[in-house]
Amino acid sequence: MSDEEDIAGPPPSARGRRQSVCAEPFNPHADDDVEKVVHPKSDEQRGRLQTALKRLFLFRSLDIEQTSEVMDAMFERKVAPGDKIIEQGDDGDNFYIIDSGKYDIIVGGNSVGSYNEEGSFGELALMYNTPRAASIVATTDGSIWALDRSTFRRILLVAAFKKRKMYEEFLETVPMLSSLERYERMTLADGLYSEKFEDGAIIIKQGDTADRFYLVEKGEVSIKMEKDSEVKEVAHLEKGGYFGELALVTRKERAASAYAVGEVSLACLDVGAFERLLGPCMDIMKRNFQNYEEQLSKLFGTTMNLTDDVRQ
């Protein structure tokens, strides 16, 4: 079951169940002067929670301060076999991350799936004010982390809003993407996430399997190719430049390596989102492949064919 499918939610609150909050307004700018929630944790607990957070796509857009605030606000709950974490049809009080244990997903009294030692659930009910779509029941001893509704909405939704705005503005500066409609850029912005690299770091390695596409947000990237034990720089990219598309389109291994020049920030797009969202730009990318081949032929003095079996 996907981390981003909402098929569960929170444990019963000591104050009783929340009332329905359909059409609850959300102001992405109302982020100041809010008292922070802090649940003290040992170093061991904090380490386990940090490991769990790293596995979740939902938290990729958070900066260090936001991630720390999320960790402060989360609280741990131990569970035993038979414990019902949430009830189908209830309003959402918390977002959950599984630290350990196994859990059944129950819809209409029937088991429709399970979680085994990892996963998360509950975010869509908090984001869109919909009832829980399933019940979640522990089948073993285990531990889960919970984040209250208010903190989730304040941090995660604000981060998503700021991320989309930042990437929309950035994408407008990328010439290849100028043909996209605004709604297409918005969708693309939602799929991007940032990665940072120190000077000299290898971003992609020639011969590796391709799994993502990159846009340069900040800094510079050197693209180098090795052929017959000779290594040459084939491109030098700055803000707005992109790389990694060739192997994704051709379904081949990486044709070159990419290195960070100084500190570099990249906007990344996983292969599935690349194929789904960048269809309108595919013709532009394919036209560029011929330019790549011509440049490489001049550099290495031999004919280079990078695009056999390019998908139509």
Short mmCIF file of C-alpha atoms in Angstrom, two decimals:
data_model
loop_
_atom_site.label_atom_id
_atom_site.label_comp_id
_atom_site.label_asym_id
_atom_site.label_seq_id
_atom_site.Cartn_x
_atom_site.Cartn_y
_atom_site.Cartn_z
CA MET A 1 0.00 0.00 0.00
CA SER A 2 1.35 3.42 -0.93
CA ASP A 3 2.64 5.79 1.73
CA GLU A 4 0.44 8.43 0.14
CA GLU A 5 -2.84 6.53 0.24
CA ASP A 6 -5.05 7.52 3.12
CA ILE A 7 -6.40 4.32 4.57
CA ALA A 8 -6.07 5.07 8.23
CA GLY A 9 -5.72 7.65 10.95
CA PRO A 10 -5.39 8.39 14.65
CA PRO A 11 -6.04 6.66 17.96
CA PRO A 12 -8.94 7.80 20.14
CA SER A 13 -8.26 11.14 21.75
CA ALA A 14 -8.47 11.54 25.49
CA ARG A 15 -10.79 14.47 24.81
CA GLY A 16 -13.14 12.44 22.67
CA ARG A 17 -13.67 12.48 18.94
CA ARG A 18 -13.35 15.63 16.91
CA GLN A 19 -16.39 16.98 15.17
CA SER A 20 -16.55 17.13 11.39
CA VAL A 21 -14.47 19.92 9.93
CA CYS A 22 -15.51 19.87 6.28
CA ALA A 23 -14.59 23.07 4.44
CA GLU A 24 -12.13 23.99 7.18
CA PRO A 25 -10.23 27.00 5.82
CA PHE A 26 -6.47 26.87 5.41
CA ASN A 27 -4.33 29.99 5.13
CA PRO A 28 -0.77 29.11 3.99
CA HIS A 29 0.48 32.42 5.36
CA ALA A 30 -0.96 31.95 8.85
CA ASP A 31 2.21 30.27 10.06
CA ASP A 32 3.49 32.69 12.68
CA ASP A 33 2.86 33.17 16.38
CA VAL A 34 1.82 29.56 16.86
CA GLU A 35 2.84 27.74 20.00
CA LYS A 36 5.03 24.80 19.02
CA VAL A 37 4.14 21.32 20.24
CA VAL A 38 7.06 19.47 21.83
CA HIS A 39 7.02 15.89 23.09
CA PRO A 40 10.40 15.13 24.75
CA LYS A 41 12.33 12.20 23.28
CA SER A 42 15.46 10.28 24.12
CA ASP A 43 18.36 10.22 21.65
CA GLU A 44 17.39 6.63 20.82
CA GLN A 45 13.79 7.60 20.03
CA ARG A 46 14.89 10.58 17.96
CA GLY A 47 17.22 8.36 15.95
CA ARG A 48 14.45 5.87 15.17
CA LEU A 49 12.08 8.65 14.17
CA GLN A 50 14.66 10.29 11.92
CA THR A 51 15.20 6.98 10.13
CA ALA A 52 11.46 6.56 9.60
CA LEU A 53 11.04 10.10 8.24
CA LYS A 54 13.79 9.63 5.65
CA ARG A 55 11.76 6.89 3.97
CA LEU A 56 8.75 9.13 3.34
CA PHE A 57 8.31 11.18 0.16
CA LEU A 58 5.90 13.44 2.03
CA PHE A 59 8.73 15.00 4.06
CA ARG A 60 11.22 15.60 1.24
CA SER A 61 10.19 19.22 0.77
CA LEU A 62 10.81 20.16 4.43
CA ASP A 63 13.88 22.13 5.39
CA ILE A 64 16.01 21.27 8.44
CA GLU A 65 14.05 23.54 10.80
CA GLN A 66 10.68 22.18 9.66
CA THR A 67 11.87 18.58 9.96
CA SER A 68 13.11 19.28 13.48
CA GLU A 69 9.75 20.80 14.41
CA VAL A 70 7.92 17.74 13.06
CA MET A 71 10.18 15.46 15.09
CA ASP A 72 9.56 17.55 18.23
CA ALA A 73 5.79 17.35 17.75
CA MET A 74 5.53 13.62 17.09
CA PHE A 75 4.75 11.27 19.95
CA GLU A 76 5.28 7.53 20.21
CA ARG A 77 2.55 5.01 20.94
CA LYS A 78 3.18 1.35 21.75
CA VAL A 79 0.57 -1.10 20.44
CA ALA A 80 -0.38 -4.70 21.12
CA PRO A 81 -2.18 -7.28 18.96
CA GLY A 82 -5.82 -6.29 18.50
CA ASP A 83 -5.30 -2.58 19.20
CA LYS A 84 -7.36 -0.48 16.79
CA ILE A 85 -5.29 2.51 15.69
CA ILE A 86 -8.10 4.20 13.81
CA GLU A 87 -11.72 3.57 12.89
CA GLN A 88 -13.18 3.72 9.41
CA GLY A 89 -15.46 6.75 9.04
CA ASP A 90 -13.89 8.80 11.85
CA ASP A 91 -12.49 12.28 11.33
CA GLY A 92 -8.73 12.57 11.15
CA ASP A 93 -6.89 13.63 14.31
CA ASN A 94 -3.36 12.44 13.58
CA PHE A 95 -0.96 11.37 10.85
CA TYR A 96 0.90 8.11 11.54
CA ILE A 97 4.29 6.62 10.73
CA ILE A 98 4.97 2.97 11.50
CA ASP A 99 8.16 2.35 13.44
CA SER A 100 7.66 -1.38 13.97
CA GLY A 101 5.00 -4.06 13.95
CA LYS A 102 2.39 -5.45 11.56
CA TYR A 103 -1.04 -3.97 10.90
CA ASP A 104 -4.17 -5.03 9.02
CA ILE A 105 -6.13 -2.65 6.82
CA ILE A 106 -9.85 -3.26 7.30
CA VAL A 107 -12.58 -1.88 5.01
CA GLY A 108 -16.21 -2.78 5.70
CA GLY A 109 -15.13 -5.56 8.03
CA ASN A 110 -12.85 -7.19 5.43
CA SER A 111 -9.06 -7.23 5.37
CA VAL A 112 -7.84 -5.54 2.17
CA GLY A 113 -4.12 -5.29 2.88
CA SER A 114 -1.48 -4.91 5.53
CA TYR A 115 1.58 -2.98 6.67
CA ASN A 116 4.74 -4.86 7.60
CA GLU A 117 7.23 -2.94 9.78
CA GLU A 118 7.04 0.30 7.76
CA GLY A 119 4.68 2.73 6.04
CA SER A 120 2.54 5.72 6.89
CA PHE A 121 -1.13 6.60 6.73
CA GLY A 122 -3.62 9.31 7.47
CA GLU A 123 -2.39 12.32 5.50
CA LEU A 124 -5.23 12.72 3.02
CA ALA A 125 -7.91 12.89 5.71
CA LEU A 126 -5.97 15.73 7.32
CA MET A 127 -5.30 17.55 4.07
CA TYR A 128 -8.78 17.29 2.56
CA ASN A 129 -11.02 16.82 5.63
CA THR A 130 -12.37 13.46 4.49
CA PRO A 131 -13.39 10.63 6.84
CA ARG A 132 -11.01 7.74 7.40
CA ALA A 133 -11.36 5.27 4.53
CA ALA A 134 -10.38 2.20 6.57
CA SER A 135 -9.65 0.88 10.01
CA ILE A 136 -6.11 -0.05 11.01
CA VAL A 137 -5.62 -2.85 13.53
CA ALA A 138 -2.32 -4.01 15.04
CA THR A 139 -1.67 -7.75 14.59
CA THR A 140 1.61 -7.80 16.55
CA ASP A 141 3.33 -5.77 19.22
CA GLY A 142 4.69 -2.60 17.66
CA SER A 143 5.32 1.11 17.81
CA ILE A 144 3.91 4.01 15.81
CA TRP A 145 4.65 7.73 15.65
CA ALA A 146 1.78 10.23 15.56
CA LEU A 147 1.65 13.87 14.47
CA ASP A 148 -1.32 15.99 15.49
CA ARG A 149 -3.61 17.49 12.88
CA SER A 150 -2.77 21.14 13.59
CA THR A 151 1.00 20.69 13.31
CA PHE A 152 0.63 18.51 10.22
CA ARG A 153 -1.45 21.11 8.40
CA ARG A 154 0.64 24.06 9.53
CA ILE A 155 3.99 22.57 8.55
CA LEU A 156 3.29 20.08 5.75
CA LEU A 157 0.67 22.13 3.88
CA VAL A 158 2.64 25.37 4.21
CA ALA A 159 5.74 23.55 2.96
CA ALA A 160 3.80 22.14 0.00
CA PHE A 161 2.42 25.60 -0.85
CA LYS A 162 5.85 27.25 -0.66
CA LYS A 163 7.46 24.40 -2.61
CA ARG A 164 4.97 24.69 -5.46
CA LYS A 165 5.38 28.48 -5.63
CA MET A 166 9.19 28.25 -5.59
CA TYR A 167 9.33 25.57 -8.29
CA GLU A 168 6.72 27.26 -10.48
CA GLU A 169 8.89 30.39 -10.54
CA PHE A 170 12.01 28.31 -11.22
CA LEU A 171 10.39 26.28 -14.01
CA GLU A 172 9.42 29.48 -15.81
CA THR A 173 13.16 30.15 -16.27
CA VAL A 174 13.85 26.77 -17.95
CA PRO A 175 13.72 27.24 -21.76
CA MET A 176 12.84 23.60 -22.45
CA LEU A 177 9.70 23.92 -20.34
CA SER A 178 8.42 27.12 -21.96
CA SER A 179 5.92 25.11 -24.01
CA LEU A 180 4.16 23.80 -20.90
CA GLU A 181 0.82 25.26 -19.86
CA ARG A 182 0.67 26.79 -16.38
CA TYR A 183 -1.30 23.86 -14.96
CA GLU A 184 1.34 21.50 -16.38
CA ARG A 185 4.09 23.46 -14.64
CA MET A 186 2.09 23.36 -11.39
CA THR A 187 1.77 19.58 -11.65
CA LEU A 188 5.46 19.28 -12.45
CA ALA A 189 6.34 21.53 -9.50
CA ASP A 190 4.43 19.20 -7.18
CA GLY A 191 6.49 16.24 -8.38
CA LEU A 192 9.91 17.85 -7.88
CA TYR A 193 12.08 17.59 -4.79
CA SER A 194 15.47 19.10 -3.96
CA GLU A 195 18.80 17.41 -3.42
CA LYS A 196 22.03 19.18 -2.47
CA PHE A 197 25.59 18.14 -3.35
CA GLU A 198 28.97 19.32 -2.12
CA ASP A 199 31.78 20.35 -4.45
CA GLY A 200 33.15 17.38 -6.40
CA ALA A 201 30.32 15.01 -5.47
CA ILE A 202 29.25 12.45 -8.09
CA ILE A 203 25.58 13.07 -8.91
CA ILE A 204 25.20 10.33 -11.51
CA LYS A 205 27.78 7.80 -12.70
CA GLN A 206 28.32 6.62 -16.25
CA GLY A 207 26.99 3.08 -16.66
CA ASP A 208 24.52 3.26 -13.75
CA THR A 209 20.82 2.55 -14.10
CA ALA A 210 18.77 5.73 -14.55
CA ASP A 211 16.08 6.54 -12.00
CA ARG A 212 15.58 10.31 -12.15
CA PHE A 213 15.85 13.55 -14.13
CA TYR A 214 17.63 16.67 -12.86
CA LEU A 215 17.25 20.43 -13.22
CA VAL A 216 19.96 22.75 -11.91
CA GLU A 217 18.47 25.12 -9.31
CA LYS A 218 21.72 26.58 -8.02
CA GLY A 219 25.41 26.10 -8.76
CA GLU A 220 27.10 24.36 -11.67
CA VAL A 221 27.33 20.78 -12.91
CA SER A 222 30.07 19.24 -15.07
CA ILE A 223 29.05 16.39 -17.39
CA LYS A 224 31.94 14.07 -18.25
CA MET A 225 32.15 10.99 -20.45
CA GLU A 226 34.74 8.25 -20.51
CA LYS A 227 35.51 6.47 -23.78
CA ASP A 228 38.51 4.18 -24.40
CA SER A 229 40.03 5.25 -21.05
CA GLU A 230 39.80 8.91 -22.07
CA VAL A 231 37.62 11.25 -19.96
CA LYS A 232 36.38 14.55 -21.37
CA GLU A 233 33.91 17.20 -20.22
CA VAL A 234 31.00 17.17 -22.67
CA ALA A 235 28.84 19.86 -21.04
CA HIS A 236 28.91 22.43 -18.25
CA LEU A 237 25.52 23.36 -16.85
CA GLU A 238 24.30 26.32 -14.79
CA LYS A 239 20.92 27.34 -13.33
CA GLY A 240 18.08 26.22 -15.61
CA GLY A 241 20.17 23.51 -17.25
CA TYR A 242 19.03 19.90 -17.11
CA PHE A 243 20.49 16.42 -17.45
CA GLY A 244 19.64 12.76 -16.97
CA GLU A 245 16.87 12.68 -19.58
CA LEU A 246 18.80 10.66 -22.18
CA ALA A 247 18.91 7.41 -20.22
CA LEU A 248 15.26 7.77 -19.16
CA VAL A 249 14.04 8.26 -22.72
CA THR A 250 16.24 5.56 -24.27
CA ARG A 251 15.97 3.19 -21.30
CA LYS A 252 19.73 2.75 -21.43
CA GLU A 253 22.39 3.06 -18.75
CA ARG A 254 23.76 6.50 -17.93
CA ALA A 255 25.84 7.69 -20.90
CA ALA A 256 27.95 10.08 -18.81
CA SER A 257 28.77 11.10 -15.26
CA ALA A 258 27.72 14.35 -13.58
CA TYR A 259 29.81 16.15 -10.94
CA ALA A 260 28.96 19.07 -8.65
CA VAL A 261 31.08 22.17 -9.22
CA GLY A 262 30.89 24.03 -5.93
CA GLU A 263 27.77 23.60 -3.83
CA VAL A 264 24.88 22.50 -6.03
CA SER A 265 21.12 22.33 -5.53
CA LEU A 266 19.12 20.21 -7.96
CA ALA A 267 15.41 19.76 -8.57
CA CYS A 268 14.82 16.03 -9.08
CA LEU A 269 12.02 14.14 -10.79
CA ASP A 270 11.67 10.38 -10.40
CA VAL A 271 11.35 8.27 -13.54
CA GLY A 272 7.61 7.61 -13.18
CA ALA A 273 6.79 11.29 -12.81
CA PHE A 274 9.21 12.13 -15.66
CA GLU A 275 7.34 9.87 -18.07
CA ARG A 276 3.94 11.08 -16.90
CA LEU A 277 4.59 14.81 -16.72
CA LEU A 278 7.15 15.65 -19.39
CA GLY A 279 5.40 14.19 -22.43
CA PRO A 280 4.91 17.67 -23.97
CA CYS A 281 8.69 18.21 -23.87
CA MET A 282 9.70 14.85 -25.31
CA ASP A 283 10.10 16.08 -28.88
CA ILE A 284 12.43 18.86 -27.70
CA MET A 285 14.55 16.39 -25.76
CA LYS A 286 14.77 13.98 -28.69
CA ARG A 287 15.90 16.78 -31.00
CA ASN A 288 18.66 17.56 -28.53
CA PHE A 289 19.95 13.98 -28.69
CA GLN A 290 21.25 14.57 -32.22
CA ASN A 291 23.17 17.60 -30.95
CA TYR A 292 24.66 15.46 -28.18
CA GLU A 293 25.87 12.88 -30.70
CA GLU A 294 27.43 15.53 -32.93
CA GLN A 295 29.24 17.15 -29.97
CA LEU A 296 30.58 13.81 -28.76
CA SER A 297 31.75 12.84 -32.24
CA LYS A 298 33.78 16.06 -32.41
CA LEU A 299 35.24 15.57 -28.92
CA PHE A 300 36.25 11.93 -29.32
CA GLY A 301 36.82 11.91 -33.07
CA THR A 302 34.51 8.96 -33.66
CA THR A 303 30.82 8.43 -34.43
CA MET A 304 28.68 8.19 -31.31
CA ASN A 305 25.17 6.68 -31.32
CA LEU A 306 23.31 7.32 -28.08
CA THR A 307 19.74 6.89 -29.20
CA ASP A 308 19.17 3.41 -30.59
CA ASP A 309 15.65 2.23 -29.83
CA VAL A 310 14.40 5.58 -28.55
CA ARG A 311 10.71 5.17 -27.75
CA GLN A 312 8.33 6.92 -30.09
#
